[in-house]
mmCIF file of C-alpha atoms in Angstrom:
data_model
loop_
_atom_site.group_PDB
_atom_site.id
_atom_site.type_symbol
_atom_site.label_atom_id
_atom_site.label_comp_id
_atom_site.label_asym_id
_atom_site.label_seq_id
_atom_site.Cartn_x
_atom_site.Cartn_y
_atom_site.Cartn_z
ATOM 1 C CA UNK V 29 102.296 87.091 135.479
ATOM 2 C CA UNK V 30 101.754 85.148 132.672
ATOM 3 C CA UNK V 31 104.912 83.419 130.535
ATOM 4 C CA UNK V 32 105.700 84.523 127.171
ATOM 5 C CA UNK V 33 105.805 81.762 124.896
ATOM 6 C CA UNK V 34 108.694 80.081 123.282
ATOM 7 C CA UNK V 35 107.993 81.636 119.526
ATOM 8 C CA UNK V 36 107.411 85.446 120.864
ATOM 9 C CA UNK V 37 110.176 85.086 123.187
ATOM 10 C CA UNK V 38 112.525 84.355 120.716
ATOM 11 C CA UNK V 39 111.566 87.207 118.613
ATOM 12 C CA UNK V 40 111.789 89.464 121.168
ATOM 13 C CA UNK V 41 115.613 88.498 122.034
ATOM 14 C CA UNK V 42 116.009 88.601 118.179
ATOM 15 C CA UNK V 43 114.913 91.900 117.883
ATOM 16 C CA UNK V 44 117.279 93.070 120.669
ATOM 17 C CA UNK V 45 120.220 91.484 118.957
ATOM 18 C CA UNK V 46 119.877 92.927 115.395
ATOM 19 C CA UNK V 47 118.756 96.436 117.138
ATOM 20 C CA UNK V 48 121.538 95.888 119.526
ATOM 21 C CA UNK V 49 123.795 96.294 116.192
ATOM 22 C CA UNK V 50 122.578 99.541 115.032
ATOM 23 C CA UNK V 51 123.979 102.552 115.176
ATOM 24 C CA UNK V 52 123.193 104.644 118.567
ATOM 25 C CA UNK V 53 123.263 107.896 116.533
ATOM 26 C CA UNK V 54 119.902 107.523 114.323
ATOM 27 C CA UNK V 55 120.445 110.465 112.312
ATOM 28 C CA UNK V 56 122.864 108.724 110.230
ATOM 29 C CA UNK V 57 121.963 105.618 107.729
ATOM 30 C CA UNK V 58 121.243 102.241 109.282
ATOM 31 C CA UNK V 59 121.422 99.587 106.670
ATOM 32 C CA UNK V 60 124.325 98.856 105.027
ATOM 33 C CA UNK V 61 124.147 99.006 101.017
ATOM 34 C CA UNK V 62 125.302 94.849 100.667
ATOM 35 C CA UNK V 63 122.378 94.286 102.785
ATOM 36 C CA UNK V 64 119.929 92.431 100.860
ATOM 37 C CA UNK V 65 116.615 93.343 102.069
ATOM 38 C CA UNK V 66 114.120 91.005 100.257
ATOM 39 C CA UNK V 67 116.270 88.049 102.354
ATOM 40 C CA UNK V 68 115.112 89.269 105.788
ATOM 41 C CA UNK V 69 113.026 87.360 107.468
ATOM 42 C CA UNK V 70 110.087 88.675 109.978
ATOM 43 C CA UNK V 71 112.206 89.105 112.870
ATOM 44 C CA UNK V 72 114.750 91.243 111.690
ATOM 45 C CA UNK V 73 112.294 93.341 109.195
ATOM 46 C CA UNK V 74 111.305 93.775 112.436
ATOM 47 C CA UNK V 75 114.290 94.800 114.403
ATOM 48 C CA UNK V 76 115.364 96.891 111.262
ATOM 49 C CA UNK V 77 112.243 99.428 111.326
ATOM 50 C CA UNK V 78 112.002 99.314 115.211
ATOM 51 C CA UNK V 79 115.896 100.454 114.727
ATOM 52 C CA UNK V 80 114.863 103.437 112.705
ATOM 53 C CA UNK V 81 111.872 104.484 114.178
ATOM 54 C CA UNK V 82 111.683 107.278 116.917
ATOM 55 C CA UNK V 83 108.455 107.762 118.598
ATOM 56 C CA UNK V 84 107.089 110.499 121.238
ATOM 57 C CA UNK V 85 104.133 109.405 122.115
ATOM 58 C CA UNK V 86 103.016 112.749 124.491
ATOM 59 C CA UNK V 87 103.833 114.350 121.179
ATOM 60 C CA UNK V 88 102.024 112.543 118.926
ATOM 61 C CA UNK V 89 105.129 112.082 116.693
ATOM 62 C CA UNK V 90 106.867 109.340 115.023
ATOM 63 C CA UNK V 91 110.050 109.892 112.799
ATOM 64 C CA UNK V 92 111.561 107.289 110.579
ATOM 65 C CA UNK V 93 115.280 108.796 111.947
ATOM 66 C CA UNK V 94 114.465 112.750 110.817
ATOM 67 C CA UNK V 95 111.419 111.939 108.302
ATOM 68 C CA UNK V 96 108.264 112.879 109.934
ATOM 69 C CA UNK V 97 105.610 110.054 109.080
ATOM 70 C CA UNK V 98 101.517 108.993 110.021
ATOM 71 C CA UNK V 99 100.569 105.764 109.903
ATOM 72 C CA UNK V 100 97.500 106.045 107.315
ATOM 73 C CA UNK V 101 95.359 103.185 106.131
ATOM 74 C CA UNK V 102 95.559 102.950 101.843
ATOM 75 C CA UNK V 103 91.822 103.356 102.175
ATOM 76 C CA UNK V 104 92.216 106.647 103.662
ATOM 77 C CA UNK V 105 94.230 107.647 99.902
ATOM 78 C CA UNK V 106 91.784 105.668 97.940
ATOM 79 C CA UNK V 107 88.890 107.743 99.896
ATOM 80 C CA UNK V 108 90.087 110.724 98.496
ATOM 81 C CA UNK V 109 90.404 109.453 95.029
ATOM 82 C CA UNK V 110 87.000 108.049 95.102
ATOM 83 C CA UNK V 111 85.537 111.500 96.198
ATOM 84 C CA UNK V 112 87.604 112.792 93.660
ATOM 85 C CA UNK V 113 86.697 110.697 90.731
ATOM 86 C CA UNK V 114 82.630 112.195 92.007
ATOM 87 C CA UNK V 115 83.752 115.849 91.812
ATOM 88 C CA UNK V 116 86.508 116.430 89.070
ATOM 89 C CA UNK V 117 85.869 112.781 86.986
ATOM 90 C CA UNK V 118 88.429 111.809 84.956
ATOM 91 C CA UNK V 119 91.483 115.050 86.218
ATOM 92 C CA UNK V 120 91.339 112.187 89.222
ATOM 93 C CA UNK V 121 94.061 110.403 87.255
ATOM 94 C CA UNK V 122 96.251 112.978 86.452
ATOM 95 C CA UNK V 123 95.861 114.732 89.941
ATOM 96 C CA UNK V 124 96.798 111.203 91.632
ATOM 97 C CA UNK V 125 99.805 110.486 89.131
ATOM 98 C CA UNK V 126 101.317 114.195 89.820
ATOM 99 C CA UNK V 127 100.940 113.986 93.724
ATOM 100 C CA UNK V 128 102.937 110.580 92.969
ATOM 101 C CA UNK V 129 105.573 112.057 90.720
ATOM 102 C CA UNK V 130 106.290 114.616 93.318
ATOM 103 C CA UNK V 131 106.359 112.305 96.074
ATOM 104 C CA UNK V 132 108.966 110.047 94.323
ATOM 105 C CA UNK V 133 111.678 112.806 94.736
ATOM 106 C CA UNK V 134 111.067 112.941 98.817
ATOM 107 C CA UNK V 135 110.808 109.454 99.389
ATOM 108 C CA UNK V 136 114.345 108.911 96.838
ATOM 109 C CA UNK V 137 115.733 110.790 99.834
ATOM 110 C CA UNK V 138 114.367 109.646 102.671
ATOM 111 C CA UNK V 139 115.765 106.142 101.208
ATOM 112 C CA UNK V 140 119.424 107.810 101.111
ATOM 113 C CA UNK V 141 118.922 108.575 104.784
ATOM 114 C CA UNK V 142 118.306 105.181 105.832
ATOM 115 C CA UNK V 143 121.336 103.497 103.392
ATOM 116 C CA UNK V 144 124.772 104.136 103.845
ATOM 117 C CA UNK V 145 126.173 105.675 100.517
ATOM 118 C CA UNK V 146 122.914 105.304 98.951
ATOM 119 C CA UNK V 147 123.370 106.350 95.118
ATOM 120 C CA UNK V 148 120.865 109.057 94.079
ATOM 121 C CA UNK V 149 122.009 112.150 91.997
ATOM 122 C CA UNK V 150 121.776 110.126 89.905
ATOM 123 C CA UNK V 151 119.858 106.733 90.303
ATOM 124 C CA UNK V 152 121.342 103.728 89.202
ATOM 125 C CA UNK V 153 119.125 100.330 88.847
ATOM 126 C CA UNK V 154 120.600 98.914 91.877
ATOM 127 C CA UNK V 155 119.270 101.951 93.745
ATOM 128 C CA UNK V 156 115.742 101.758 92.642
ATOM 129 C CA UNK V 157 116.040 97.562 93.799
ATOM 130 C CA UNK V 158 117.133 98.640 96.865
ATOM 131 C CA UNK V 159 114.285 101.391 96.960
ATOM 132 C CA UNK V 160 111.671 98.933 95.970
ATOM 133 C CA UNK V 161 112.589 96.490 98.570
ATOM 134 C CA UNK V 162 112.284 98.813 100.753
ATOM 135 C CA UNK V 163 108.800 100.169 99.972
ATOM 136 C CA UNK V 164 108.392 96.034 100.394
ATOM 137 C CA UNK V 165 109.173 96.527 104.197
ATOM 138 C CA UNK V 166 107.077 99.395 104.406
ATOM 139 C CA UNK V 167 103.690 98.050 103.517
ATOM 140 C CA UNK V 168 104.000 98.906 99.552
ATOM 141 C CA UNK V 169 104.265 95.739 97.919
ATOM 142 C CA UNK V 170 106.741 93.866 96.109
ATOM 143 C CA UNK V 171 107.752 95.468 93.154
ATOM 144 C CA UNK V 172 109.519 93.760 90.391
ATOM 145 C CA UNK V 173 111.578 95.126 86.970
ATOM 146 C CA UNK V 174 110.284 92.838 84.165
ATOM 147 C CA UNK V 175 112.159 94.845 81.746
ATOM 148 C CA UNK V 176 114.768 97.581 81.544
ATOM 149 C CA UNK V 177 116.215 99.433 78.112
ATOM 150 C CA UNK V 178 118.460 102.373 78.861
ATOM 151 C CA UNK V 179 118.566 103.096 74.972
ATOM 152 C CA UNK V 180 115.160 102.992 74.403
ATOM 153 C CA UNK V 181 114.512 104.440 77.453
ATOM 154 C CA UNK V 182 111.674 101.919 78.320
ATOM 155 C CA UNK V 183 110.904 99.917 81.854
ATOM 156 C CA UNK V 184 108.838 97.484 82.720
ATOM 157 C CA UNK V 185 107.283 97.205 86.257
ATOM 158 C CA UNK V 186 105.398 95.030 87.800
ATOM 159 C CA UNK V 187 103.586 95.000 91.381
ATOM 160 C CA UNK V 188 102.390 92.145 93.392
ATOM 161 C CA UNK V 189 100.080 92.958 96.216
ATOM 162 C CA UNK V 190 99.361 96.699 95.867
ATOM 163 C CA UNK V 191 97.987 98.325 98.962
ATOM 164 C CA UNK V 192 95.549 100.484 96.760
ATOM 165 C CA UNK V 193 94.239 98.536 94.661
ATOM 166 C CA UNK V 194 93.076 96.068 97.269
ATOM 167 C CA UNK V 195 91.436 98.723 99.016
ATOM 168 C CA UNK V 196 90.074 99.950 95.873
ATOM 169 C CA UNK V 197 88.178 97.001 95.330
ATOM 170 C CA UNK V 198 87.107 95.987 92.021
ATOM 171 C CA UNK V 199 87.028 98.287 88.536
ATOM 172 C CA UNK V 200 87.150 98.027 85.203
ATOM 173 C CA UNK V 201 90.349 100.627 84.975
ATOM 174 C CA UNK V 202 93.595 100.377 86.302
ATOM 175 C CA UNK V 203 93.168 102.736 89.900
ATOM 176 C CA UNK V 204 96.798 103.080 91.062
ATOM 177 C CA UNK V 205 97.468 106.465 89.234
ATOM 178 C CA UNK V 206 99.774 107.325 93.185
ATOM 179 C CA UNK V 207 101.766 104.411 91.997
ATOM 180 C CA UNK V 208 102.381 105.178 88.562
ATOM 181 C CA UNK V 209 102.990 108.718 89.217
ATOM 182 C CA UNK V 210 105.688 107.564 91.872
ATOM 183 C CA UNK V 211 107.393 105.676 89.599
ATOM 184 C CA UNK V 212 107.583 108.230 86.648
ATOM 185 C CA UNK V 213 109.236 110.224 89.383
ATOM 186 C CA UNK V 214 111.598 107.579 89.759
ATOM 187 C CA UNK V 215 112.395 106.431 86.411
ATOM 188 C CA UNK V 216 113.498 110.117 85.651
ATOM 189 C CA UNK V 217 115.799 109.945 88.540
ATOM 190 C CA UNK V 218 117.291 106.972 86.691
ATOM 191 C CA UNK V 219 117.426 108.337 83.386
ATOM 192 C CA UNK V 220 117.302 112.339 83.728
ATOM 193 C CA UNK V 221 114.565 111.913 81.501
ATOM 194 C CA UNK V 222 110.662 112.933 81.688
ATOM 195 C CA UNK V 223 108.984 109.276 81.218
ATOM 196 C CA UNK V 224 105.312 108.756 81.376
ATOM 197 C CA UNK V 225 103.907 105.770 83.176
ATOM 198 C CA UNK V 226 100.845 104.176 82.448
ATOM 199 C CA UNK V 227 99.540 101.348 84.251
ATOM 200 C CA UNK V 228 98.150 98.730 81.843
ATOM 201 C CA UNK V 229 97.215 95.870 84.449
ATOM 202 C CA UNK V 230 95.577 96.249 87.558
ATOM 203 C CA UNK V 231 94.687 93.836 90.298
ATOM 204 C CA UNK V 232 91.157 95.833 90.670
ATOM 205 C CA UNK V 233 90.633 94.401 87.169
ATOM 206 C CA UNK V 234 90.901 90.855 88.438
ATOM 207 C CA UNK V 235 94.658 90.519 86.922
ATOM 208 C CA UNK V 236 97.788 88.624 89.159
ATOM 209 C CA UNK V 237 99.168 91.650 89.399
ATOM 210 C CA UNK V 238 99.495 95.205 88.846
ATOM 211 C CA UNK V 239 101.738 96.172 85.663
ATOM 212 C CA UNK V 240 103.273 99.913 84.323
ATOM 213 C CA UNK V 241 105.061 100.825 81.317
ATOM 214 C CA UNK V 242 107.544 103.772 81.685
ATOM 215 C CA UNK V 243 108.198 105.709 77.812
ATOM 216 C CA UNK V 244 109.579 108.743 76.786
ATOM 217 C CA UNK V 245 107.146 111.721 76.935
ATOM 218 C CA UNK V 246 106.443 112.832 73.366
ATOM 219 C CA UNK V 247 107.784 115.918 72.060
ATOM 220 C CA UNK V 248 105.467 118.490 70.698
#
């Protein structure tokens, strides 16, 4: 039988350790709200998700703790936008930014379940850090408030790395209408306000980085 080596060993007995710590009961929170989750390191990202995850494989299921979930490519969301943008043209945008908006107020939860006394009704900025980072962990990108005005009711956002727009490819428009959508959803959590978010850099169109205004909706 072959010996593991000295670097995957290691990881393995670190994984045991931090996963060793968790809580045996996994319907209730795992992650302690002083944990800082952009410090982790790859081992005990690691240990943290293989903590919350409950898989059956003769089922075909895997739960983050009750949260049903599929692992899914981006290019299998992109594939439907793409298809879309051929059919119903430019409605693409707004059908990708609602499904977004509507998916921010499940995922706010399924964050809540994972973090012990996780702040949500309603969100406060540290929540949606803590959110972000872990989106991060999940595959999402790094997200990162450039600016914040609680009176004017205006946020900055900016997104290194975005899963879509990489498999998006290259366009001359912005293409992460999901991700603007999702964070609408949150920045109305945060200031029980509609907002609109618009996307005004996109990595598809060569930029660093993927940017999004959030603004009050107009009034009519």
């Amino acid at each position: 039988m072959p010996t593991l080596g000295f670097r995957h060993a290691r990881r393995v007995c670190v994984v045991r350790d931090w996963v060793g710590h968790m809580r045996s009961d996994r319907k209730t929170a795992l992650i302690s709200r002083d944990t800082d989750l952009s410090s982790l390191d790859e081992e005990q990202a690691l240990a943290l998700l293989t903590g919350a995850l409950r898989i059956d494989p003769r089922a075909g299921i895997l739960k983050v703790l009750d949260t049903r979930f599929a692992l899914l490519r981006p290019i299998v969301l992109v594939n439907i936008q793409r298809q879309l943008e051929q059919t119903v043209g430019a409605s693409t945008k707004g059908f990708m930014y609602l499904a977004g908006e509507r998916t921010a107020e499940t995922g706010v939860d399924v964050a809540g379940s994972l973090v012990q006394d996780f702040e949500k009704d309603p969100l406060t900025l540290d929540s949606i850090g803590w959110l972000t980072n872990a989106l991060a962990l999940l595959g999402y990108g790094r997200f990162e408030v450039l600016r914040f005005d609680p009176v004017e009711k205006r946020i900055a956002i900016a997104l290194s790395n975005s899963p879509f727009a990489e498999a998006y490819g290259s366009a001359p428009k912005p293409v992460c209408h999901l991700i603007a959508g999702f964070l609408a959803g949150l920045g109305r959590r945060l200031l029980a306000q509609e907002l609109l978010c618009e996307e005004i850099a996109c990595k598809s169109q060569g930029k660093a980085r993927c940017e999004f205004e959030l603004r009050p909706m107009l009034s009519l």
